[in-house]
CSV table of C-alpha atoms in Angstrom, one decimal:
chain,number,residue,atom,x,y,z
A,33,GLY,CA,17.7,14.6,4.2
A,34,GLY,CA,16.4,12.8,1.1
A,35,GLY,CA,12.8,12.0,0.1
A,36,CYS,CA,13.4,9.9,-3.0
A,37,SER,CA,14.3,6.2,-2.3
A,38,VAL,CA,16.5,5.9,-5.4
A,39,GLY,CA,18.6,8.8,-4.2
A,40,CYS,CA,18.8,7.5,-0.6
A,41,GLU,CA,19.9,4.1,-1.8
A,42,LEU,CA,23.0,5.9,-3.3
A,43,THR,CA,23.7,8.5,-0.7
A,44,GLY,CA,23.1,6.1,2.1
A,45,ILE,CA,26.0,3.9,0.9
A,46,THR,CA,28.3,7.0,0.7
A,47,ALA,CA,27.1,8.1,4.2
A,48,GLY,CA,27.9,4.7,5.6
A,49,THR,CA,31.3,4.6,4.0
A,50,LEU,CA,32.1,8.0,5.5
A,51,ASN,CA,30.5,7.0,8.8
A,52,LEU,CA,28.1,10.0,8.6
A,53,LEU,CA,24.5,9.9,9.9
A,54,GLN,CA,21.7,10.4,7.3
A,55,ILE,CA,18.1,10.9,8.3
A,56,SER,CA,15.4,10.7,5.7
A,57,TRP,CA,11.9,12.1,5.9
A,58,GLY,CA,10.5,10.2,2.9
A,59,CYS,CA,12.6,7.2,1.6
A,60,THR,CA,10.6,4.0,2.1
A,61,SER,CA,12.6,1.5,0.0
A,62,PRO,CA,12.9,-1.9,1.6
A,63,LYS,CA,16.6,-2.0,0.6
A,64,LEU,CA,17.3,0.8,3.1
A,65,SER,CA,16.4,-1.6,6.0
A,66,ASP,CA,19.6,-3.5,5.3
A,67,LYS,CA,21.8,-2.2,8.1
A,68,ALA,CA,24.9,-4.1,6.9
A,69,ARG,CA,24.7,-2.0,3.7
A,70,TYR,CA,23.2,1.2,5.3
A,71,PRO,CA,24.7,1.3,8.8
A,72,THR,CA,24.2,5.0,9.3
A,73,PHE,CA,20.8,5.5,7.6
A,74,ALA,CA,17.8,6.4,9.7
A,75,ARG,CA,14.3,7.5,8.6
A,76,THR,CA,11.1,8.8,10.2
A,77,LEU,CA,8.9,6.6,8.0
A,78,GLY,CA,8.7,2.8,7.9
A,79,SER,CA,9.5,0.5,4.9
A,80,GLN,CA,7.1,0.4,2.1
A,81,ALA,CA,7.4,-3.4,2.1
A,82,SER,CA,5.7,-3.5,5.5
A,83,MET,CA,2.5,-2.3,3.8
A,84,SER,CA,1.8,-5.8,2.4
A,85,ARG,CA,0.2,-6.8,5.7
A,86,ALA,CA,-2.1,-3.9,5.6
A,87,PHE,CA,-3.2,-4.8,2.0
A,88,VAL,CA,-4.0,-8.4,3.0
A,89,ARG,CA,-5.9,-7.4,6.1
A,90,PHE,CA,-7.9,-4.9,4.1
A,91,ALA,CA,-8.8,-7.6,1.5
A,92,LEU,CA,-9.8,-10.0,4.3
A,93,LEU,CA,-11.9,-7.2,6.0
A,94,TYR,CA,-14.1,-6.9,2.9
A,95,SER,CA,-14.0,-10.7,2.0
A,96,TRP,CA,-12.4,-10.0,-1.3
A,97,ARG,CA,-11.5,-13.3,-2.9
A,98,GLN,CA,-9.7,-12.0,-6.0
A,99,VAL,CA,-7.3,-9.1,-6.5
A,100,ALA,CA,-5.4,-7.8,-9.4
A,101,LEU,CA,-2.0,-6.2,-8.4
A,102,VAL,CA,-0.6,-3.5,-10.8
A,103,SER,CA,3.0,-2.5,-10.1
A,104,SER,CA,6.0,-0.7,-11.5
A,105,ARG,CA,8.7,-3.2,-12.5
A,106,THR,CA,11.6,-0.7,-12.5
A,107,ALA,CA,11.0,0.9,-9.0
A,108,PHE,CA,12.1,-1.7,-6.5
A,109,VAL,CA,10.3,0.2,-3.7
A,110,PHE,CA,7.0,-0.8,-5.4
A,111,SER,CA,7.8,-4.1,-7.0
A,112,ALA,CA,9.1,-5.5,-3.7
A,113,THR,CA,5.9,-4.5,-1.9
A,114,ALA,CA,3.7,-5.9,-4.7
A,115,GLU,CA,5.5,-9.2,-4.7
A,116,ALA,CA,5.3,-9.5,-0.9
A,117,THR,CA,1.6,-8.6,-1.0
A,118,ASP,CA,1.0,-11.2,-3.8
A,119,ARG,CA,2.6,-13.9,-1.7
A,120,GLU,CA,0.6,-13.0,1.5
A,121,LEU,CA,-2.7,-12.7,-0.4
A,122,ARG,CA,-2.2,-16.2,-1.9
A,123,ALA,CA,-1.2,-17.6,1.6
A,124,ALA,CA,-4.6,-16.2,2.8
A,125,ASP,CA,-6.3,-18.2,0.0
A,126,ILE,CA,-7.1,-15.0,-2.0
A,127,GLY,CA,-6.7,-15.3,-5.8
A,128,THR,CA,-4.2,-12.9,-7.4
A,129,SER,CA,-2.8,-11.7,-10.7
A,130,LEU,CA,0.3,-9.6,-10.8
A,131,HIS,CA,0.7,-7.1,-13.7
A,132,TYR,CA,4.0,-5.3,-14.2
A,133,PHE,CA,4.6,-2.2,-16.4
A,134,SER,CA,7.9,-0.5,-17.4
A,135,ASP,CA,8.7,3.2,-17.4
A,136,GLY,CA,7.0,5.1,-20.1
A,137,GLU,CA,4.7,2.3,-21.2
A,138,PRO,CA,1.1,3.3,-22.1
A,139,LYS,CA,-1.3,2.0,-19.5
A,140,MET,CA,-4.2,1.0,-21.7
A,141,GLU,CA,-2.8,-2.5,-22.6
A,142,LEU,CA,-1.8,-3.0,-19.0
A,143,MET,CA,-5.3,-2.3,-17.7
A,144,THR,CA,-7.0,-4.2,-20.5
A,145,ASP,CA,-5.0,-7.3,-19.4
A,146,ALA,CA,-5.8,-6.6,-15.7
A,147,LYS,CA,-9.5,-6.4,-16.6
A,148,LYS,CA,-9.3,-9.8,-18.2
A,149,SER,CA,-8.2,-11.3,-14.9
A,150,GLY,CA,-11.7,-11.2,-13.6
A,151,ALA,CA,-11.0,-9.1,-10.5
A,152,SER,CA,-12.9,-5.9,-9.6
A,153,VAL,CA,-10.4,-4.9,-7.0
A,154,PHE,CA,-7.1,-3.4,-8.0
A,155,PHE,CA,-4.1,-2.8,-5.8
A,156,LEU,CA,-1.7,-0.2,-7.3
A,157,PHE,CA,2.0,0.0,-6.5
A,158,ALA,CA,3.4,2.9,-8.5
A,159,TYR,CA,4.4,6.6,-8.4
A,160,GLY,CA,1.6,9.2,-8.4
A,161,SER,CA,1.9,10.1,-12.1
A,162,ASP,CA,1.9,6.5,-13.2
A,163,SER,CA,-1.1,5.8,-10.9
A,164,LEU,CA,-3.0,8.6,-12.5
A,165,ASP,CA,-2.3,7.3,-16.0
A,166,ILE,CA,-3.5,3.8,-14.7
A,167,LEU,CA,-6.8,5.3,-13.4
A,168,LEU,CA,-7.4,7.3,-16.6
A,169,ALA,CA,-7.0,4.1,-18.6
A,170,ALA,CA,-9.2,2.3,-16.2
A,171,LYS,CA,-11.8,5.0,-16.6
A,172,ASP,CA,-11.8,4.5,-20.4
A,173,LEU,CA,-12.3,0.8,-19.9
A,174,GLY,CA,-15.3,1.3,-17.6
A,175,LEU,CA,-13.5,0.2,-14.5
A,176,THR,CA,-14.1,3.4,-12.4
A,177,LYS,CA,-17.8,2.8,-12.0
A,178,ALA,CA,-19.6,1.3,-9.0
A,179,GLY,CA,-18.6,-2.3,-8.4
A,180,TYR,CA,-14.8,-1.7,-8.6
A,181,ALA,CA,-12.2,-0.5,-6.1
A,182,PHE,CA,-8.7,0.9,-6.4
A,183,VAL,CA,-6.3,0.8,-3.4
A,184,LYS,CA,-2.9,2.4,-3.6
A,185,SER,CA,0.3,2.1,-1.6
A,186,ASP,CA,0.9,5.8,-1.3
A,187,GLY,CA,-0.8,9.1,-2.2
A,188,ILE,CA,-1.6,10.6,-5.6
A,189,GLU,CA,-1.5,14.1,-7.0
A,190,LEU,CA,-4.8,15.3,-8.4
A,191,HIS,CA,-4.0,18.3,-10.7
A,192,ASN,CA,-7.4,18.9,-12.3
A,193,LEU,CA,-11.1,17.8,-12.4
A,194,GLU,CA,-10.4,15.0,-14.9
A,195,SER,CA,-7.8,13.4,-12.5
A,196,ARG,CA,-10.1,13.8,-9.5
A,197,ALA,CA,-13.0,12.3,-11.4
A,198,ALA,CA,-10.9,9.3,-12.3
A,199,ALA,CA,-9.6,8.9,-8.8
A,200,LEU,CA,-12.9,9.3,-7.0
A,201,GLY,CA,-13.4,6.6,-4.5
A,202,MET,CA,-9.8,5.5,-4.5
A,203,LEU,CA,-8.2,4.5,-1.2
A,204,TYR,CA,-4.5,4.8,-0.3
A,205,PHE,CA,-2.4,3.8,2.6
A,206,SER,CA,0.1,6.4,3.8
A,207,LEU,CA,3.2,5.8,6.0
A,208,ALA,CA,3.3,9.6,6.5
A,209,PRO,CA,-0.1,10.3,8.1
A,210,VAL,CA,-1.0,13.9,9.1
A,211,PRO,CA,-1.0,14.1,12.9
A,212,PRO,CA,-4.5,14.9,14.2
A,213,SER,CA,-3.3,17.1,17.1
A,214,PRO,CA,-3.6,20.7,18.2
A,215,GLU,CA,0.2,20.9,18.1
A,216,TYR,CA,0.3,20.0,14.4
A,217,SER,CA,-2.5,22.6,13.7
A,218,THR,CA,-0.4,25.3,15.3
A,219,PHE,CA,2.7,24.2,13.5
A,220,LEU,CA,0.8,24.2,10.2
A,221,GLU,CA,-0.5,27.7,10.7
A,222,ASN,CA,3.1,28.9,11.4
A,223,TRP,CA,4.4,27.1,8.4
A,224,ARG,CA,1.7,28.6,6.1
A,225,SER,CA,2.6,32.1,7.4
A,226,ARG,CA,6.3,31.6,6.7
A,227,TYR,CA,5.6,30.0,3.3
A,228,PHE,CA,3.7,33.1,2.2
A,229,ALA,CA,6.2,35.5,3.6
A,230,GLU,CA,9.1,33.7,1.8
A,231,ASN,CA,7.4,32.8,-1.5
A,232,GLY,CA,4.7,35.5,-2.0
A,233,VAL,CA,2.0,32.8,-2.7
A,234,GLU,CA,-0.3,30.8,-0.5
A,235,ALA,CA,0.9,27.5,0.8
A,236,PRO,CA,-0.8,24.2,-0.4
A,237,SER,CA,-4.2,23.9,1.4
A,238,SER,CA,-3.7,20.3,2.3
A,239,PRO,CA,0.0,19.4,2.7
A,240,ASP,CA,0.7,15.7,3.0
A,241,GLY,CA,2.2,13.9,6.0
A,242,TYR,CA,5.7,14.3,4.7
A,243,LEU,CA,5.7,17.8,6.2
A,244,ALA,CA,5.3,16.2,9.6
A,245,ALA,CA,7.9,13.6,8.8
A,246,THR,CA,10.4,16.3,7.9
A,247,TYR,CA,9.7,18.0,11.2
A,248,ASP,CA,10.2,14.7,12.9
A,249,ALA,CA,13.5,14.1,11.1
A,250,VAL,CA,14.9,17.5,12.4
A,251,TYR,CA,13.5,16.8,15.9
A,252,LEU,CA,15.0,13.3,15.9
A,253,PHE,CA,18.4,14.7,15.0
A,254,ALA,CA,18.1,17.4,17.7
A,255,HIS,CA,17.3,14.7,20.3
A,256,ALA,CA,20.2,12.5,19.2
A,257,VAL,CA,22.6,15.4,19.3
A,258,GLY,CA,21.5,16.3,22.8
A,259,GLU,CA,22.0,12.7,24.0
A,260,ALA,CA,25.4,12.5,22.3
A,261,VAL,CA,26.6,15.7,23.9
A,262,ARG,CA,25.4,14.6,27.4
A,263,ASN,CA,27.4,11.4,27.0
A,264,GLY,CA,30.5,12.8,25.4
A,265,ILE,CA,29.9,11.1,22.0
A,266,ASP,CA,31.2,12.6,18.8
A,267,VAL,CA,28.1,13.8,16.8
A,268,TYR,CA,30.0,13.1,13.6
A,269,ASP,CA,30.3,9.4,14.4
A,270,GLY,CA,27.5,8.0,12.4
A,271,ARG,CA,27.4,4.6,13.9
A,272,GLU,CA,27.3,5.9,17.4
A,273,MET,CA,24.6,8.3,16.5
A,274,MET,CA,22.6,5.5,15.0
A,275,ARG,CA,23.0,3.5,18.2
A,276,ILE,CA,21.5,6.5,20.1
A,277,ILE,CA,18.6,7.0,17.5
A,278,LEU,CA,17.6,3.3,17.7
A,279,ALA,CA,17.1,3.7,21.5
A,280,LEU,CA,15.2,6.9,21.3
A,281,SER,CA,11.5,7.5,21.9
A,282,PHE,CA,10.2,11.0,21.8
A,283,GLU,CA,7.1,13.2,21.4
A,284,SER,CA,6.7,15.4,18.3
A,285,LEU,CA,3.7,17.4,17.1
A,286,GLY,CA,1.5,16.0,19.9
A,287,ARG,CA,2.2,12.3,19.4
A,288,THR,CA,4.8,9.7,20.0
A,289,VAL,CA,6.8,9.2,16.9
A,290,GLN,CA,6.4,5.6,15.7
A,291,LEU,CA,7.0,3.5,12.6
A,292,ASP,CA,4.4,0.9,13.2
A,293,ALA,CA,1.3,2.6,11.9
A,294,ALA,CA,-0.3,3.9,8.6
A,295,ALA,CA,-3.3,5.9,7.7
A,296,VAL,CA,-6.0,5.2,5.1
A,297,TYR,CA,-7.2,8.1,3.0
A,298,ASN,CA,-10.2,8.2,0.6
A,299,VAL,CA,-10.5,10.5,-2.4
A,300,GLN,CA,-13.9,12.0,-2.3
A,301,SER,CA,-15.6,14.5,-4.5
A,302,ASP,CA,-14.2,17.7,-3.1
A,303,GLN,CA,-11.5,16.5,-0.6
A,304,THR,CA,-9.3,13.7,0.5
A,305,VAL,CA,-10.4,12.3,3.8
A,306,ARG,CA,-8.6,10.2,6.5
A,307,VAL,CA,-11.1,7.3,7.1
A,308,ALA,CA,-9.1,4.8,9.1
A,309,ASP,CA,-5.8,3.9,10.7
A,310,TYR,CA,-3.8,0.7,10.6
A,311,SER,CA,-1.6,-0.7,13.4
A,312,PHE,CA,1.2,-3.0,12.3
A,313,GLU,CA,1.5,-4.2,15.9
A,314,SER,CA,-2.1,-5.4,16.2
A,315,ASP,CA,-2.6,-6.0,12.5
A,316,ALA,CA,-6.0,-4.2,12.7
A,317,PHE,CA,-7.8,-1.2,11.3
A,318,SER,CA,-9.6,1.3,13.4
A,319,PHE,CA,-12.1,3.5,11.5
A,320,VAL,CA,-12.5,7.2,12.1
A,321,PRO,CA,-15.9,7.8,13.8
A,322,GLY,CA,-18.4,9.5,11.6
A,323,GLN,CA,-16.4,9.1,8.4
A,324,ARG,CA,-17.8,7.0,5.6
A,325,ILE,CA,-15.9,5.5,2.7
A,326,VAL,CA,-16.9,6.7,-0.8
A,327,TRP,CA,-16.1,3.8,-3.1
A,328,THR,CA,-15.2,3.9,-6.8
A,329,GLY,CA,-18.1,5.3,-8.9
A,330,ASN,CA,-19.4,7.2,-5.8
A,331,ALA,CA,-20.8,3.9,-4.5
A,332,THR,CA,-21.8,3.5,-0.8
A,333,GLN,CA,-21.0,-0.2,-0.7
A,334,PRO,CA,-17.7,-2.0,-1.3
A,335,PRO,CA,-17.3,-4.3,-4.4
A,336,LEU,CA,-17.6,-8.0,-4.3
A,337,GLY,CA,-14.0,-8.5,-5.5
A,338,VAL,CA,-15.1,-10.4,-8.6
A,339,ASP,CA,-16.1,-9.0,-12.0
A,340,LEU,CA,-19.1,-11.2,-12.9
A,341,THR,CA,-19.0,-10.0,-16.5
A,342,VAL,CA,-15.6,-11.6,-17.1
A,343,GLY,CA,-15.6,-15.4,-17.6
A,344,PHE,CA,-12.0,-16.0,-16.5
A,345,ILE,CA,-11.5,-16.7,-12.8
A,346,ILE,CA,-8.1,-16.1,-11.3
A,347,PRO,CA,-6.5,-19.3,-10.0
A,348,LYS,CA,-5.7,-19.3,-6.3
A,349,THR,CA,-2.0,-20.0,-7.1
A,350,GLY,CA,-1.8,-16.6,-8.9
A,351,TYR,CA,-0.1,-15.7,-12.1
A,352,GLN,CA,2.1,-12.9,-13.4
A,353,ALA,CA,1.6,-10.8,-16.6
A,354,TYR,CA,4.7,-8.8,-17.7
A,355,HIS,CA,4.6,-5.8,-19.9
A,356,LEU,CA,8.0,-4.8,-21.3
A,357,MET,CA,8.9,-2.0,-23.6
A,358,ALA,CA,10.1,-3.0,-27.0
A,359,PRO,CA,13.9,-2.4,-27.5
């Protein structure tokens, strides 16, 4: 259990101290990869920090030479990914600026500063609500028209027409992609039926990949328990269960469960569409046949990566801009 990285960072330590297995369906903090600190923690998603390679490859794919990175300063799961992405972009000779914000800070000043950097491509590392505030500020600054791009490290909740209009054309990478398989479709139909029966309301029309990741977590535990019982291992021995889990490979919802892939989604006018997949093993994107990317401003072509209306050009060494709340 556990889908919030902050919570898992705390409960994971307790589970390790008590030698109890914990399996998460949604915690992606890089801290949780430290097996000395979290010896009994497992997850059915990869680390958010691994996404830095996908961001760099995406920038190279479109020959973007400048990128502004906008990140939460207080959420380590995002700041660590932003810093890793910044380092790798500069190593690839791509100019960067890194803009931090703190919890509760208005986003207008943040995005005004990011606009001054001269980039027309913005990589966002923040929770969904913060990202929506960033996009709404960007919209007021004229940054959501054709010629700009916003790429995010995770999904975003679009509650109304205003938020969808601001996010139109945004792309985001997901470590919890929805499995494109008949088995998942059947599972989804059954889930919707039970959801309505138990809650009296219709289930969300487009649940995210965390639904599949939760299923995988339960299935992973079942496989591990079966292996432990067959070999006379105590299922309450967290370290032994982790040893079993690390050696497991199994099928779930019509595909082999793996932590080395991500999906790319695109917010379009009336739906969010999966447009590509990224393999960490091959460091390459494969685009979904027949799907086109709608870019910011409903554009059909990607931006250049440089805002030609801004005179300041980002140095290749990069710089950081910090926004801190007043005491």
